[in-house]
Amino acid sequence: ILNVEQSPQSLHVQEGDSTNFTCSFPSSNFYALHWYRWETAKSPEALFVMTLNGDEKKKGRISATLNTKEGYSYLYIKGSQPEDSATYLCAPRSNDYKLSFGAGTTVTVRA
Amino acid sequence: EAGVAQSPRYKIIEKRQSVAFWCNPISGHATLYWYQQILGQGPKLLIQFQNNGVVDDSQLPKDRFSAERLKGVDSTLKIQPAKLEDSAVYLCASSLAGTAPGTQYFGPGTRLLVL
């Protein structure tokens, strides 16, 4: 089990504004990093799987970067919309293929 | 393609009672996982099945929790007897294989409240 830290724990953003938050994890024994979005009363939804240092992934207005050498990933939301309100979970996968989840960053987009 | 199904969605019980959760994974997914997510924490793996065999149950409190996947498809997770600290969301997930960086697909979870 890896020690995964996500910050901030929660944030509020005005509709139309952009925001970003961080996932930190041990850089040793790194295999891959998963990002999930979990909306209230729904299933956690897979956003990205990232494996290489310097990876950048994009899905619509959401993008993520990965730094495996220093052990962190950023997730960015550009032009936030109310439907972006959710908890964003990061989960690094170590060489034994096990996932360790952070506690998440809860994003609330205010109209 | 149908997603991972779980039932019930919500359950309220008193401490020392028993409870069972059911999960139906995505068709063809050999690997099934049960996670426990306590409020304010990330999901924690309780047990992983590969077909109907247990791959990892190192974090399953075996004195009160049990899980089975008899035919390599559906799975049930049972708590007997429940404690207050078992209040959590229980997530089921499935993937094509457990030994590759495959994405895990989650169900909506069962929210358990133990009074």
mmCIF file of N, CA, C and O in Angstrom, chain A residues 1 9 31-32 34 36 38-46 49 51 89 93 96-104, chain B residues 4 9-10 33 35 37 40-43 45 56 58-59 89 91 98-108 111:
data_model
loop_
_atom_site.group_PDB
_atom_site.id
_atom_site.type_symbol
_atom_site.label_atom_id
_atom_site.label_comp_id
_atom_site.label_asym_id
_atom_site.label_seq_id
_atom_site.Cartn_x
_atom_site.Cartn_y
_atom_site.Cartn_z
ATOM 1 N N ILE A 1 0.846 -1.194 0.000
ATOM 2 C CA ILE A 1 0.000 0.000 0.000
ATOM 3 C C ILE A 1 0.879 1.240 0.000
ATOM 4 O O ILE A 1 1.727 1.403 0.856
ATOM 5 N N GLN A 9 -7.984 19.036 -0.228
ATOM 6 C CA GLN A 9 -9.029 18.040 0.031
ATOM 7 C C GLN A 9 -10.311 18.431 -0.698
ATOM 8 O O GLN A 9 -11.054 17.580 -1.173
ATOM 9 N N TYR A 31 4.512 2.091 -11.467
ATOM 10 C CA TYR A 31 4.152 1.378 -12.680
ATOM 11 C C TYR A 31 3.186 2.204 -13.538
ATOM 12 O O TYR A 31 3.367 2.320 -14.749
ATOM 13 N N ALA A 32 2.155 2.776 -12.924
ATOM 14 C CA ALA A 32 1.176 3.569 -13.672
ATOM 15 C C ALA A 32 0.391 4.433 -12.685
ATOM 16 O O ALA A 32 0.412 4.189 -11.479
ATOM 17 N N HIS A 34 -3.537 6.149 -12.250
ATOM 18 C CA HIS A 34 -4.918 6.238 -12.716
ATOM 19 C C HIS A 34 -5.592 7.442 -12.074
ATOM 20 O O HIS A 34 -5.385 7.717 -10.895
ATOM 21 N N TYR A 36 -9.546 8.922 -11.518
ATOM 22 C CA TYR A 36 -10.966 8.607 -11.598
ATOM 23 C C TYR A 36 -11.770 9.842 -11.200
ATOM 24 O O TYR A 36 -11.354 10.629 -10.344
ATOM 25 N N TRP A 38 -15.552 10.752 -9.578
ATOM 26 C CA TRP A 38 -16.642 10.107 -8.864
ATOM 27 C C TRP A 38 -17.690 11.151 -8.534
ATOM 28 O O TRP A 38 -17.534 11.936 -7.597
ATOM 29 N N GLU A 39 -18.779 11.120 -9.304
ATOM 30 C CA GLU A 39 -19.893 12.009 -9.038
ATOM 31 C C GLU A 39 -20.816 11.371 -8.008
ATOM 32 O O GLU A 39 -20.931 10.134 -7.937
ATOM 33 N N THR A 40 -21.477 12.212 -7.245
ATOM 34 C CA THR A 40 -22.370 11.741 -6.190
ATOM 35 C C THR A 40 -23.416 10.786 -6.760
ATOM 36 O O THR A 40 -24.008 11.065 -7.799
ATOM 37 N N ALA A 41 -23.588 9.672 -6.077
ATOM 38 C CA ALA A 41 -24.590 8.655 -6.409
ATOM 39 C C ALA A 41 -24.307 7.918 -7.733
ATOM 40 O O ALA A 41 -25.174 7.213 -8.239
ATOM 41 N N LYS A 42 -23.113 8.093 -8.265
ATOM 42 C CA LYS A 42 -22.747 7.386 -9.497
ATOM 43 C C LYS A 42 -21.513 6.525 -9.256
ATOM 44 O O LYS A 42 -20.934 6.530 -8.181
ATOM 45 N N SER A 43 -21.129 5.787 -10.292
ATOM 46 C CA SER A 43 -19.926 4.956 -10.204
ATOM 47 C C SER A 43 -18.696 5.793 -10.486
ATOM 48 O O SER A 43 -18.734 6.689 -11.336
ATOM 49 N N PRO A 44 -17.586 5.522 -9.805
ATOM 50 C CA PRO A 44 -16.324 6.168 -10.195
ATOM 51 C C PRO A 44 -16.030 5.854 -11.664
ATOM 52 O O PRO A 44 -16.148 4.710 -12.094
ATOM 53 N N GLU A 45 -15.649 6.890 -12.389
ATOM 54 C CA GLU A 45 -15.422 6.772 -13.836
ATOM 55 C C GLU A 45 -13.938 6.977 -14.132
ATOM 56 O O GLU A 45 -13.336 7.948 -13.659
ATOM 57 N N ALA A 46 -13.361 6.070 -14.901
ATOM 58 C CA ALA A 46 -11.950 6.192 -15.246
ATOM 59 C C ALA A 46 -11.735 7.378 -16.181
ATOM 60 O O ALA A 46 -12.437 7.513 -17.190
ATOM 61 N N VAL A 49 -5.158 6.834 -17.686
ATOM 62 C CA VAL A 49 -4.096 5.960 -17.210
ATOM 63 C C VAL A 49 -2.806 6.525 -17.779
ATOM 64 O O VAL A 49 -2.703 6.730 -18.991
ATOM 65 N N THR A 51 1.550 6.340 -17.725
ATOM 66 C CA THR A 51 2.640 5.457 -17.369
ATOM 67 C C THR A 51 4.026 6.085 -17.499
ATOM 68 O O THR A 51 4.939 5.712 -16.765
ATOM 69 N N LEU A 89 -10.247 11.153 -7.823
ATOM 70 C CA LEU A 89 -9.364 10.225 -7.116
ATOM 71 C C LEU A 89 -8.160 9.891 -7.973
ATOM 72 O O LEU A 89 -8.312 9.615 -9.166
ATOM 73 N N ARG A 93 -0.273 2.842 -9.337
ATOM 74 C CA ARG A 93 -0.129 1.389 -9.341
ATOM 75 C C ARG A 93 1.358 1.075 -9.234
ATOM 76 O O ARG A 93 2.153 1.576 -10.028
ATOM 77 N N ASP A 96 3.849 -4.268 -8.189
ATOM 78 C CA ASP A 96 3.082 -5.481 -7.898
ATOM 79 C C ASP A 96 1.644 -5.370 -8.436
ATOM 80 O O ASP A 96 0.798 -6.202 -8.126
ATOM 81 N N TYR A 97 1.402 -4.311 -9.227
ATOM 82 C CA TYR A 97 0.124 -4.072 -9.920
ATOM 83 C C TYR A 97 -1.021 -3.682 -8.991
ATOM 84 O O TYR A 97 -2.148 -3.571 -9.450
ATOM 85 N N LYS A 98 -0.722 -3.419 -7.719
ATOM 86 C CA LYS A 98 -1.792 -3.042 -6.801
ATOM 87 C C LYS A 98 -2.034 -1.540 -6.873
ATOM 88 O O LYS A 98 -1.104 -0.743 -6.982
ATOM 89 N N LEU A 99 -3.310 -1.154 -6.798
ATOM 90 C CA LEU A 99 -3.698 0.246 -6.775
ATOM 91 C C LEU A 99 -3.777 0.733 -5.335
ATOM 92 O O LEU A 99 -4.279 0.028 -4.462
ATOM 93 N N SER A 100 -3.300 1.959 -5.114
ATOM 94 C CA SER A 100 -3.480 2.623 -3.834
ATOM 95 C C SER A 100 -4.167 3.948 -4.101
ATOM 96 O O SER A 100 -3.650 4.755 -4.866
ATOM 97 N N PHE A 101 -5.313 4.166 -3.477
ATOM 98 C CA PHE A 101 -6.087 5.369 -3.758
ATOM 99 C C PHE A 101 -5.783 6.478 -2.769
ATOM 100 O O PHE A 101 -5.607 6.229 -1.568
ATOM 101 N N GLY A 102 -5.762 7.717 -3.293
ATOM 102 C CA GLY A 102 -5.772 8.868 -2.420
ATOM 103 C C GLY A 102 -7.186 9.125 -1.925
ATOM 104 O O GLY A 102 -8.145 8.489 -2.391
ATOM 105 N N ALA A 103 -7.309 10.069 -0.995
ATOM 106 C CA ALA A 103 -8.625 10.382 -0.424
ATOM 107 C C ALA A 103 -9.462 11.254 -1.342
ATOM 108 O O ALA A 103 -10.663 11.416 -1.109
ATOM 109 N N GLY A 104 -8.829 11.806 -2.381
ATOM 110 C CA GLY A 104 -9.585 12.552 -3.370
ATOM 111 C C GLY A 104 -9.591 14.052 -3.144
ATOM 112 O O GLY A 104 -9.338 14.541 -2.041
ATOM 113 N N VAL B 4 -20.822 -2.419 -14.116
ATOM 114 C CA VAL B 4 -20.816 -3.243 -12.910
ATOM 115 C C VAL B 4 -22.075 -2.925 -12.107
ATOM 116 O O VAL B 4 -22.358 -1.758 -11.843
ATOM 117 N N ARG B 9 -28.252 -0.531 -2.917
ATOM 118 C CA ARG B 9 -27.519 0.730 -3.013
ATOM 119 C C ARG B 9 -27.304 1.341 -1.638
ATOM 120 O O ARG B 9 -26.297 2.009 -1.399
ATOM 121 N N TYR B 10 -28.251 1.112 -0.740
ATOM 122 C CA TYR B 10 -28.158 1.655 0.614
ATOM 123 C C TYR B 10 -28.614 0.581 1.602
ATOM 124 O O TYR B 10 -29.498 -0.205 1.305
ATOM 125 N N TYR B 33 -12.930 -7.052 -7.740
ATOM 126 C CA TYR B 33 -12.381 -6.438 -6.533
ATOM 127 C C TYR B 33 -13.517 -5.934 -5.649
ATOM 128 O O TYR B 33 -14.530 -5.436 -6.143
ATOM 129 N N TYR B 35 -13.801 -3.069 -2.585
ATOM 130 C CA TYR B 35 -13.133 -1.996 -1.867
ATOM 131 C C TYR B 35 -14.049 -1.481 -0.762
ATOM 132 O O TYR B 35 -15.273 -1.495 -0.881
ATOM 133 N N GLN B 37 -14.625 2.115 1.272
ATOM 134 C CA GLN B 37 -14.250 3.523 1.313
ATOM 135 C C GLN B 37 -14.917 4.180 2.514
ATOM 136 O O GLN B 37 -16.136 4.407 2.509
ATOM 137 N N GLY B 40 -13.854 10.301 4.025
ATOM 138 C CA GLY B 40 -12.619 11.054 4.211
ATOM 139 C C GLY B 40 -11.359 10.301 3.840
ATOM 140 O O GLY B 40 -10.260 10.851 3.918
ATOM 141 N N GLN B 41 -11.516 9.034 3.433
ATOM 142 C CA GLN B 41 -10.367 8.222 3.039
ATOM 143 C C GLN B 41 -10.548 7.725 1.608
ATOM 144 O O GLN B 41 -11.636 7.777 1.052
ATOM 145 N N GLY B 42 -9.457 7.246 1.019
ATOM 146 C CA GLY B 42 -9.554 6.640 -0.299
ATOM 147 C C GLY B 42 -10.038 5.208 -0.202
ATOM 148 O O GLY B 42 -9.963 4.588 0.867
ATOM 149 N N PRO B 43 -10.552 4.669 -1.298
ATOM 150 C CA PRO B 43 -10.972 3.268 -1.296
ATOM 151 C C PRO B 43 -9.815 2.345 -0.916
ATOM 152 O O PRO B 43 -8.693 2.538 -1.378
ATOM 153 N N LEU B 45 -8.588 -1.689 -0.805
ATOM 154 C CA LEU B 45 -8.880 -3.026 -1.328
ATOM 155 C C LEU B 45 -9.095 -4.010 -0.190
ATOM 156 O O LEU B 45 -8.262 -4.151 0.701
ATOM 157 N N ASP B 56 -5.820 -11.822 -3.530
ATOM 158 C CA ASP B 56 -5.309 -10.992 -2.426
ATOM 159 C C ASP B 56 -6.461 -10.717 -1.471
ATOM 160 O O ASP B 56 -7.456 -10.138 -1.882
ATOM 161 N N SER B 58 -5.393 -9.778 1.863
ATOM 162 C CA SER B 58 -4.547 -9.408 2.984
ATOM 163 C C SER B 58 -5.161 -8.333 3.878
ATOM 164 O O SER B 58 -4.805 -8.226 5.053
ATOM 165 N N GLN B 59 -6.068 -7.530 3.339
ATOM 166 C CA GLN B 59 -6.660 -6.467 4.141
ATOM 167 C C GLN B 59 -8.110 -6.754 4.514
ATOM 168 O O GLN B 59 -8.812 -5.863 4.989
ATOM 169 N N VAL B 89 -18.740 3.094 2.245
ATOM 170 C CA VAL B 89 -19.228 2.705 0.929
ATOM 171 C C VAL B 89 -18.429 1.487 0.479
ATOM 172 O O VAL B 89 -17.196 1.486 0.550
ATOM 173 N N LEU B 91 -17.440 -0.687 -2.581
ATOM 174 C CA LEU B 91 -17.361 -0.618 -4.040
ATOM 175 C C LEU B 91 -16.914 -1.953 -4.612
ATOM 176 O O LEU B 91 -15.977 -2.566 -4.105
ATOM 177 N N GLY B 98 -5.924 -9.032 -13.886
ATOM 178 C CA GLY B 98 -5.356 -8.383 -12.707
ATOM 179 C C GLY B 98 -3.862 -8.209 -12.764
ATOM 180 O O GLY B 98 -3.276 -7.571 -11.917
ATOM 181 N N THR B 99 -3.229 -8.757 -13.788
ATOM 182 C CA THR B 99 -1.778 -8.713 -13.812
ATOM 183 C C THR B 99 -1.256 -7.748 -14.861
ATOM 184 O O THR B 99 -0.107 -7.793 -15.231
ATOM 185 N N ALA B 100 -2.083 -6.883 -15.364
ATOM 186 C CA ALA B 100 -1.669 -5.866 -16.332
ATOM 187 C C ALA B 100 -2.262 -4.543 -15.874
ATOM 188 O O ALA B 100 -3.192 -4.528 -15.090
ATOM 189 N N PRO B 101 -1.765 -3.419 -16.369
ATOM 190 C CA PRO B 101 -2.287 -2.128 -15.903
ATOM 191 C C PRO B 101 -3.645 -1.808 -16.487
ATOM 192 O O PRO B 101 -3.880 -0.720 -16.963
ATOM 193 N N GLY B 102 -4.520 -2.765 -16.453
ATOM 194 C CA GLY B 102 -5.842 -2.563 -17.005
ATOM 195 C C GLY B 102 -6.696 -1.708 -16.095
ATOM 196 O O GLY B 102 -6.552 -1.716 -14.882
ATOM 197 N N THR B 103 -7.598 -0.959 -16.720
ATOM 198 C CA THR B 103 -8.487 -0.098 -15.970
ATOM 199 C C THR B 103 -9.499 -0.927 -15.200
ATOM 200 O O THR B 103 -10.028 -1.915 -15.711
ATOM 201 N N GLN B 104 -9.755 -0.533 -13.970
ATOM 202 C CA GLN B 104 -10.805 -1.143 -13.175
ATOM 203 C C GLN B 104 -12.082 -0.329 -13.375
ATOM 204 O O GLN B 104 -12.061 0.893 -13.312
ATOM 205 N N TYR B 105 -13.178 -1.035 -13.600
ATOM 206 C CA TYR B 105 -14.475 -0.410 -13.790
ATOM 207 C C TYR B 105 -15.310 -0.642 -12.544
ATOM 208 O O TYR B 105 -15.468 -1.787 -12.112
ATOM 209 N N PHE B 106 -15.862 0.456 -12.009
ATOM 210 C CA PHE B 106 -16.517 0.393 -10.715
ATOM 211 C C PHE B 106 -18.037 0.389 -10.837
ATOM 212 O O PHE B 106 -18.616 0.970 -11.771
ATOM 213 N N GLY B 107 -18.663 -0.241 -9.860
ATOM 214 C CA GLY B 107 -20.098 -0.120 -9.689
ATOM 215 C C GLY B 107 -20.409 1.115 -8.864
ATOM 216 O O GLY B 107 -19.489 1.812 -8.410
ATOM 217 N N PRO B 108 -21.697 1.396 -8.639
ATOM 218 C CA PRO B 108 -22.086 2.612 -7.910
ATOM 219 C C PRO B 108 -21.883 2.512 -6.404
ATOM 220 O O PRO B 108 -21.965 3.518 -5.702
ATOM 221 N N ARG B 111 -23.876 1.921 0.106
ATOM 222 C CA ARG B 111 -23.593 2.763 1.277
ATOM 223 C C ARG B 111 -24.173 2.089 2.506
ATOM 224 O O ARG B 111 -25.384 1.934 2.619
#
